[in-house]
Short mmCIF file of C-alpha atoms in Angstrom, two decimals:
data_model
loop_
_atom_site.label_atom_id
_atom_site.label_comp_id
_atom_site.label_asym_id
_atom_site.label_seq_id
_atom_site.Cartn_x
_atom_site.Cartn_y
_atom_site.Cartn_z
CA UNK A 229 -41.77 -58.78 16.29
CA UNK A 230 -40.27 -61.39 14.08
CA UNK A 231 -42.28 -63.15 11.81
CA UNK A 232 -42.79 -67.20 11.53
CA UNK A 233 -40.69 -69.04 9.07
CA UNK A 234 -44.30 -70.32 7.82
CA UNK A 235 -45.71 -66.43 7.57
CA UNK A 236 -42.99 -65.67 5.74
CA UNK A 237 -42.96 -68.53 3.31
CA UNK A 238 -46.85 -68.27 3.00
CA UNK A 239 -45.47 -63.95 2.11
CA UNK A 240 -43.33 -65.10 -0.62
CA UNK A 241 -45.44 -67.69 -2.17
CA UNK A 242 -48.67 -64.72 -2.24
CA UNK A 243 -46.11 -62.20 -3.52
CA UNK A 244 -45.23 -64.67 -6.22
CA UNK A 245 -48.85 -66.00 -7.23
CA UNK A 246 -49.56 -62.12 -7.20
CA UNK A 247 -46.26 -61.43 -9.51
CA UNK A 248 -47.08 -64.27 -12.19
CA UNK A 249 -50.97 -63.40 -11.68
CA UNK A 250 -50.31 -59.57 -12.38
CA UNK A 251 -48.60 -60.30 -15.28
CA UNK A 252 -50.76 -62.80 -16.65
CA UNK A 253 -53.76 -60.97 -16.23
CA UNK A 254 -52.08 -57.08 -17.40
CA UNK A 255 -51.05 -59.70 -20.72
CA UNK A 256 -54.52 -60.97 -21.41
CA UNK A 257 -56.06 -57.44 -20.74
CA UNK A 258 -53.96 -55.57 -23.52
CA UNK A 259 -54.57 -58.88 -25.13
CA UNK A 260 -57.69 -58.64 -25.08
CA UNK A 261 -58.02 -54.33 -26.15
CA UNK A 262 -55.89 -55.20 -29.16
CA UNK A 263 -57.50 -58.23 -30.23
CA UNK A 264 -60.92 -56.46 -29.65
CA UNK A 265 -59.98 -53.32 -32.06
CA UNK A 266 -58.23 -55.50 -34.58
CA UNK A 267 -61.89 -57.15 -34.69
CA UNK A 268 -63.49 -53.55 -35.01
CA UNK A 269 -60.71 -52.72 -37.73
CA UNK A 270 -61.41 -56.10 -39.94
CA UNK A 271 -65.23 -54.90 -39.90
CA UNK A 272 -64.68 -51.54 -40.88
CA UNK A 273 -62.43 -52.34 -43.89
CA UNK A 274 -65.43 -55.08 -44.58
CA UNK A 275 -67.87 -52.29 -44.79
CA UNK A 276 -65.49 -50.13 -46.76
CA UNK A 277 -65.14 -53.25 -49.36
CA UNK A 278 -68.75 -53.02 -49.31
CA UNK A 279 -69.44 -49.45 -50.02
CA UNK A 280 -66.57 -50.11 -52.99
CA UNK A 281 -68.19 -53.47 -54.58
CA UNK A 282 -71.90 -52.00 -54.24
CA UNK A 283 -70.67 -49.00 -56.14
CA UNK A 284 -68.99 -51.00 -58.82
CA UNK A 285 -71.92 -53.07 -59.43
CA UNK A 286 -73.64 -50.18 -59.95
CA UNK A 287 -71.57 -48.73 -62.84
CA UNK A 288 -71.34 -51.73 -64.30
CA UNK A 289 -75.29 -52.13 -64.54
CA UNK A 290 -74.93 -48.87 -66.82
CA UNK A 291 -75.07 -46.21 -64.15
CA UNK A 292 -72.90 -43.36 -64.27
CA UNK A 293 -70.57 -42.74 -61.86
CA UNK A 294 -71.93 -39.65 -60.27
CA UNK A 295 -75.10 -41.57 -60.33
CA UNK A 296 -73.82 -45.04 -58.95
CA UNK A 297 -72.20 -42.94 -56.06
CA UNK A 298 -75.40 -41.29 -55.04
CA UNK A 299 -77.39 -44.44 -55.47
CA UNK A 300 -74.97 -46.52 -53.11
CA UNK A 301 -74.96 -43.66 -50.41
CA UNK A 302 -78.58 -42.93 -50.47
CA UNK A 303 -79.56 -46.80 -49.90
CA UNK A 304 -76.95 -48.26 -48.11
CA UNK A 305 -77.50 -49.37 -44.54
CA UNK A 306 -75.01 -51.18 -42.75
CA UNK A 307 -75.48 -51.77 -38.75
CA UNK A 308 -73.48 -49.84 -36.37
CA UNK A 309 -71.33 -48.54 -39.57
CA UNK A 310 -71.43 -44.52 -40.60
CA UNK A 311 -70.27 -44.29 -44.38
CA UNK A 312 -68.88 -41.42 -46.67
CA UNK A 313 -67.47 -40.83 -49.57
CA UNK A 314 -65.67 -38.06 -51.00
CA UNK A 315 -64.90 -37.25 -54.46
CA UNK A 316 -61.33 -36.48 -54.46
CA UNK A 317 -61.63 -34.22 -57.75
CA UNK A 318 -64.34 -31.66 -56.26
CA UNK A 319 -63.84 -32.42 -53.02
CA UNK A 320 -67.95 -33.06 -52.05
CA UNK A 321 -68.41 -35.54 -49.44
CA UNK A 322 -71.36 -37.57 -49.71
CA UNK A 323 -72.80 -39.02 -46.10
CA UNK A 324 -74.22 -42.72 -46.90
CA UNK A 325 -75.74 -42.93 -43.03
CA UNK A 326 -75.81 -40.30 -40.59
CA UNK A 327 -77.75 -42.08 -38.18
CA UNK A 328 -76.05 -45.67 -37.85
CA UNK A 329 -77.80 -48.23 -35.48
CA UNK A 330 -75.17 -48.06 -32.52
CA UNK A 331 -74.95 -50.61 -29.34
CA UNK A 332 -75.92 -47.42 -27.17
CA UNK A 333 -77.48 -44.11 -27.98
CA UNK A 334 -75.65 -41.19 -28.62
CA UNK A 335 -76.46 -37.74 -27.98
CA UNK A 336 -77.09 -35.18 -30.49
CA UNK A 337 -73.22 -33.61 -29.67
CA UNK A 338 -71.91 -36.81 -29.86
CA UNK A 339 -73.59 -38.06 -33.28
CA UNK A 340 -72.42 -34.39 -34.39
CA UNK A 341 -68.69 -34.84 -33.48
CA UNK A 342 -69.60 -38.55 -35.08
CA UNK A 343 -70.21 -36.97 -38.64
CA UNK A 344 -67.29 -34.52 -38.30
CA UNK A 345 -64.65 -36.77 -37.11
CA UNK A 346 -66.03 -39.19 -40.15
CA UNK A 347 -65.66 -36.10 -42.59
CA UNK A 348 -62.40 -34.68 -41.12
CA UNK A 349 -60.70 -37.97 -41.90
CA UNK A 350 -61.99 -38.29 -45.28
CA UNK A 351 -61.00 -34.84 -46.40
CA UNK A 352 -57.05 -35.62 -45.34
CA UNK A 353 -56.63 -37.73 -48.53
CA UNK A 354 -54.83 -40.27 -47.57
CA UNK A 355 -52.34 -42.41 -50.01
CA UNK A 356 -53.78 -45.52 -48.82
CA UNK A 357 -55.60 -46.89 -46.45
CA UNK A 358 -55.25 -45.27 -42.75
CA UNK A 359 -57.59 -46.00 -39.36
CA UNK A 360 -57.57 -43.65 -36.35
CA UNK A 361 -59.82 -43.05 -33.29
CA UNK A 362 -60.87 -40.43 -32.50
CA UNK A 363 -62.24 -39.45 -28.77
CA UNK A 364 -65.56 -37.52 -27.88
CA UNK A 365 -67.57 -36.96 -25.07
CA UNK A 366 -69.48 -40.70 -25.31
CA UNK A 367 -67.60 -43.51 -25.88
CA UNK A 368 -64.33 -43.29 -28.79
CA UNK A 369 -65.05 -43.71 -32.26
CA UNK A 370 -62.86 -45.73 -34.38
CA UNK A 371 -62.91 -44.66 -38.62
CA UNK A 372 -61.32 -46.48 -41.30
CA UNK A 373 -60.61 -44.66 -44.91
CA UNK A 374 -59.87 -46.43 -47.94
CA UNK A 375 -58.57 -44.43 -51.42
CA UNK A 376 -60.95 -45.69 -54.56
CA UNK A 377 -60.90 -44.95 -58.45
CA UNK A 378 -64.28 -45.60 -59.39
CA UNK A 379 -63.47 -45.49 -63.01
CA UNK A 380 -61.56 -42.31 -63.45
CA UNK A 381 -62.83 -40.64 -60.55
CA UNK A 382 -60.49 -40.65 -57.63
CA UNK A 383 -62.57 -41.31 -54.06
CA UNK A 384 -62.38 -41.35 -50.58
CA UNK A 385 -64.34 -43.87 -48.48
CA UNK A 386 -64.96 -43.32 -45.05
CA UNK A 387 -66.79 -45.99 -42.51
CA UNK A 388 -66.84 -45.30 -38.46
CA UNK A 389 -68.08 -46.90 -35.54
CA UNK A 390 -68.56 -46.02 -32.64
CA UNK A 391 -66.54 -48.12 -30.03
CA UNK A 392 -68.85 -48.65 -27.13
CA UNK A 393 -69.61 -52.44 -27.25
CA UNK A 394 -65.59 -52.55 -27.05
CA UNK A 395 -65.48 -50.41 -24.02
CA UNK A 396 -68.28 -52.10 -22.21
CA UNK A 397 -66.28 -55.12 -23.24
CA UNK A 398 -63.11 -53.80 -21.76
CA UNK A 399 -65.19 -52.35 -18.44
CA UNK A 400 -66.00 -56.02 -18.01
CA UNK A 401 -63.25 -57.15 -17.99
CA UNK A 402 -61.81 -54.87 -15.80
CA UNK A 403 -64.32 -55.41 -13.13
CA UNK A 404 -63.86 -59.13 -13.44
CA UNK A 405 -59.94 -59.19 -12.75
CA UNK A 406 -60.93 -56.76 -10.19
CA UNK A 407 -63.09 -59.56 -8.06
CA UNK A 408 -61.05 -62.23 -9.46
CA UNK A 409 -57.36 -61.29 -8.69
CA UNK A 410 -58.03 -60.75 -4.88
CA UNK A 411 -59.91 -64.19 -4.52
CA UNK A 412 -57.44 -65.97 -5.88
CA UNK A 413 -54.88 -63.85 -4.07
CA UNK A 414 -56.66 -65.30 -0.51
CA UNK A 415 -57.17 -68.71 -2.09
CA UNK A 416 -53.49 -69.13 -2.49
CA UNK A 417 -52.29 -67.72 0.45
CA UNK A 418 -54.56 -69.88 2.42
CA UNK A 419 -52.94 -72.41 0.23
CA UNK A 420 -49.78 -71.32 0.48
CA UNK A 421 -50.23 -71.36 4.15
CA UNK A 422 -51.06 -75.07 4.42
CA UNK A 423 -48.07 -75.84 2.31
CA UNK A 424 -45.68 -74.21 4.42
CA UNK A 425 -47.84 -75.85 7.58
CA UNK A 426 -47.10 -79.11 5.40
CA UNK A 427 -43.47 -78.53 4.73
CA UNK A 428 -42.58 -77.74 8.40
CA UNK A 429 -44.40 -79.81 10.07
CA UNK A 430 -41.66 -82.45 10.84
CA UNK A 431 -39.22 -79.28 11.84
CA UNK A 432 -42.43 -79.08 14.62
CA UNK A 433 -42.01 -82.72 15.34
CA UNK A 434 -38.27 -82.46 15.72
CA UNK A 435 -38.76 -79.26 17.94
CA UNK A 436 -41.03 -81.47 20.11
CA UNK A 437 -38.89 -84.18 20.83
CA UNK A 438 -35.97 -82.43 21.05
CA UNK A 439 -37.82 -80.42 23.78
CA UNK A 440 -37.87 -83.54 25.80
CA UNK A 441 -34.80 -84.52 25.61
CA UNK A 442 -32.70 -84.47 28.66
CA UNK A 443 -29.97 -86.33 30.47
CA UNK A 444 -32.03 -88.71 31.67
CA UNK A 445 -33.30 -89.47 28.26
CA UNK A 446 -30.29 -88.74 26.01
CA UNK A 447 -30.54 -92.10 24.17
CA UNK A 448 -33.92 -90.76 22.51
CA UNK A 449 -33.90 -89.71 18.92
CA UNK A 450 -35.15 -87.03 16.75
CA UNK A 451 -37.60 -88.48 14.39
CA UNK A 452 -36.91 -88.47 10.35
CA UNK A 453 -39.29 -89.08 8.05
CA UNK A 454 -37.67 -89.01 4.84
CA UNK A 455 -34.08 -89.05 4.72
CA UNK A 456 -33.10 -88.08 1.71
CA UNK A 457 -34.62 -84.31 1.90
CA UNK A 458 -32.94 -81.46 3.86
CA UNK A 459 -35.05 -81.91 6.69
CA UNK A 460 -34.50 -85.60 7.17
CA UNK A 461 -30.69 -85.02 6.92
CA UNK A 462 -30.54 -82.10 9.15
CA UNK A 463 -32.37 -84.67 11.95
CA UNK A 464 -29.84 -87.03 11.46
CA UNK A 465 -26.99 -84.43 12.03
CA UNK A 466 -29.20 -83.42 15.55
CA UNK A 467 -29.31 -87.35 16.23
CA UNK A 468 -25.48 -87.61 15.33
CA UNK A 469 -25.04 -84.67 17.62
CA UNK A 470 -27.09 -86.04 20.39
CA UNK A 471 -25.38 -89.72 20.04
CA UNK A 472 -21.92 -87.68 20.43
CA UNK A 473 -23.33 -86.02 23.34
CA UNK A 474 -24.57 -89.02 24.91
CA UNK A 475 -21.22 -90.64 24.91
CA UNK A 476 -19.55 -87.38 26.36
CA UNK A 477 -21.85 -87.42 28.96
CA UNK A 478 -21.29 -90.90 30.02
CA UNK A 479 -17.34 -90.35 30.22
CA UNK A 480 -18.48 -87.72 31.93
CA UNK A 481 -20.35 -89.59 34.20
CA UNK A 482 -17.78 -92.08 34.74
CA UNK A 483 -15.34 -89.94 35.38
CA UNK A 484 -16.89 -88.59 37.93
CA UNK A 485 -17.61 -91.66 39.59
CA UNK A 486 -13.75 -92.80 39.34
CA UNK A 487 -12.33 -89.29 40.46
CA UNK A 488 -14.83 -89.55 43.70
CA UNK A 489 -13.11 -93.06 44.44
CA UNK A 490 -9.81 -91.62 43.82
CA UNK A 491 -10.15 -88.51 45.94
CA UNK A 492 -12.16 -90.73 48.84
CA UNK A 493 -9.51 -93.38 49.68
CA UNK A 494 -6.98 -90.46 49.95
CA UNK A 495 -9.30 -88.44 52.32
CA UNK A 496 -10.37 -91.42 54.15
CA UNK A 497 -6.89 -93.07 55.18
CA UNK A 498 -6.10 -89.16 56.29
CA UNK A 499 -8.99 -88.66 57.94
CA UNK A 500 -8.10 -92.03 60.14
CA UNK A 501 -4.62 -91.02 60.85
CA UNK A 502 -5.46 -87.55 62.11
CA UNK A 503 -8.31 -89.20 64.06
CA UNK A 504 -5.83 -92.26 65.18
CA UNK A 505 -2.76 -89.87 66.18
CA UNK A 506 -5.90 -87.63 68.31
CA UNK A 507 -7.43 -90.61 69.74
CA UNK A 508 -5.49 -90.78 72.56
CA UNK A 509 -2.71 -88.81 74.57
CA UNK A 510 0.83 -89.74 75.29
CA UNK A 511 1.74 -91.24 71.80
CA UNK A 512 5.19 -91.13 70.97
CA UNK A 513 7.13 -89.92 69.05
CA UNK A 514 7.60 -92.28 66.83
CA UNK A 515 4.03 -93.34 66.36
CA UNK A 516 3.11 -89.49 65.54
CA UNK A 517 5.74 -89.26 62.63
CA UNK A 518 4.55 -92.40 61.00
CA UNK A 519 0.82 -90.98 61.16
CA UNK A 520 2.44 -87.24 59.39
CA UNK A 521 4.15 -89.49 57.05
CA UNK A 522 0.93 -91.18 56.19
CA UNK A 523 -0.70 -88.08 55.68
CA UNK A 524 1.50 -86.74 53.58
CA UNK A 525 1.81 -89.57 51.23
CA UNK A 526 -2.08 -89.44 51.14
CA UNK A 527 -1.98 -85.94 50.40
CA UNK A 528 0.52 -86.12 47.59
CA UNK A 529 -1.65 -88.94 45.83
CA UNK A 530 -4.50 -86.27 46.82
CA UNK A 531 -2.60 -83.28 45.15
CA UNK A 532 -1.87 -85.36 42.21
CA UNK A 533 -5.20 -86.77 41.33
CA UNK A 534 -6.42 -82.92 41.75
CA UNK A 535 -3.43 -82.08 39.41
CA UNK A 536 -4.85 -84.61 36.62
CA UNK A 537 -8.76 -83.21 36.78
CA UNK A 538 -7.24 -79.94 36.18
CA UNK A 539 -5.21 -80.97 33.27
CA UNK A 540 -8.09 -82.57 31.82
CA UNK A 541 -10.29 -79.43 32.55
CA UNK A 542 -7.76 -77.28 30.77
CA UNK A 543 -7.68 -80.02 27.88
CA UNK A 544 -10.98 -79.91 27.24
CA UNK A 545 -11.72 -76.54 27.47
CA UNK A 546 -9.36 -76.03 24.54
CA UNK A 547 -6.39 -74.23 26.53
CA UNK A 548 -2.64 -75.36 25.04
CA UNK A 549 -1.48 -77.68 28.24
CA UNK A 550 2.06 -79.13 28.08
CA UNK A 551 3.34 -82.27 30.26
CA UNK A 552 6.34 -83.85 30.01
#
């Protein structure tokens, strides 16, 4: 079954909205996840400044270094933030937090895998400063490492979080493009609908009128509404059409009426001669050849008026007619 012109317009215009909305919305997702863990990134290297400052501070009060590292990881508490620090010389990691305030609570596994994903990373040395993520049962958790020379001693700070505000972030936003995308999706093929009801509605008007349109009527008009679209001009090719057609039919017409007069003077005066030469019995000679002769003049001028409708038959069907 063949679809409507205005099905198929109100197709392409959903399958378009859908296109640009896909895109859109796939853009402002990643967006969003990239935007979201650069945020999450910029707070751990915040905390990792922290841990670095706070352990300055302390050596410069007079502690020593050994002693300023201690005191930073045994009283410093930053929220949703695990910290460690690893002396690079003997290779002793110090845990500042092992039980960070997260947004959700984690399991005893989980806070486990936490603290060895936080140590793992320290203990790689890096040259400088490297994040990764690392995934556990729970939600990910995202650590940031930092290489620092407190003095002479070479260390390795560690800070994690765990990622599950981002994910619940994320799962949000999933869930809303989930409702969202097909409401708008039925909201603008609705509208897309009424558009294409919009844009063809004088093709419907045209239809109508030229529906009722006959040869009785052919001096009615298709309507136009705004000529200078493609609409408007194709009515006034279908008027132009029908004013062409209105003057064929009226040669037509009068034609007609002309080749009946010509064929019924023809037929009439033979008609009266046979009748005339039969009306009586005993006519002469004479008389009966000048009725034949009659007849056959009338039935050359008969023959030849045929001749002519036939020419002009074969002329206007298209045919290649020659007359001298």
């Amino acid at each position: 079954m063949a679809l409507s012109i205005r099905v198929r317009l109100t197709g392409w215009y959903t399958a378009l909205v859908a296109l640009y909305l896909g895109i859109v919305s796939a853009g402002g997702y990643l967006f969003l996840a990239q935007s979201s863990l650069a945020d999450v990134d910029e707070q751990l290297a915040r905390a990792a400044a922290t841990v670095a400052t706070a352990m300055e501070f302390e050596r410069n009060a007079g502690a020593a270094d050994t002693v300023a590292i201690q005191s930073v990881v045994r009283g410093l508490q930053l929220p949703d933030v695990a910290v460690t620090v690893l002396d690079a010389t003997t290779r002793e990691a110090k845990p500042a937090n092992r039980n960070p305030q997260r947004p959700v609570p984690l399991p005893e596994p989980s806070r486990r895998e936490l603290d060895d994903s936080l140590d793992q990373a320290v203990r790689r040395a890096p040259a400088g400063a490297d994040v990764n993520t690392f995934a556990l049962e729970g939600p990910d958790v995202r650590v940031f490492t930092l290489p620092y020379v407190l003095g002479a001693r070479p260390l390795i700070i560690g800070v994690a979080r765990v990622l599950a505000a981002r994910e619940e972030l994320l799962e949000d936003a999933r869930t809303r493009l989930l409702f969202a995308l097909p409401l708008v999706l039925g909201l603008a093929a609705l509208g897309g609908y009424w558009l294409a009801g919009k844009s063809l509605a004088p093709v419907a008007a045209m239809t109508e009128r030229a529906r009722e349109i006959g040869a009785r009527n052919l001096h009615d008009r298709l309507p136009v509404r705004n000529p200078g679209d493609e609409l408007g001009q194709l009515a006034q090719v279908l008027n132009d059409l029908l004013e062409r057609m209105q003057h064929a039919f009226e040669l037509q017409t009068r034609l007609v009426a002309e080749a009946s007069h010509e064929l019924r003077t023809p037929v009439a005066v033979i008609s009266g001669e046979s009748e005339l030469a039969l009306a009586r019995e005993g006519r002469s000679e004479a008389e009966l050849r000048e009725a034949l002769s009659v007849i056959r003049a009338e039935s050359a001028r008969l023959r030849a008026a045929i001749d002519d409708l036939f020419f002009l038959t074969r002329a206007d069907a298209g045919e290649p007619v020659v007359r001298p």
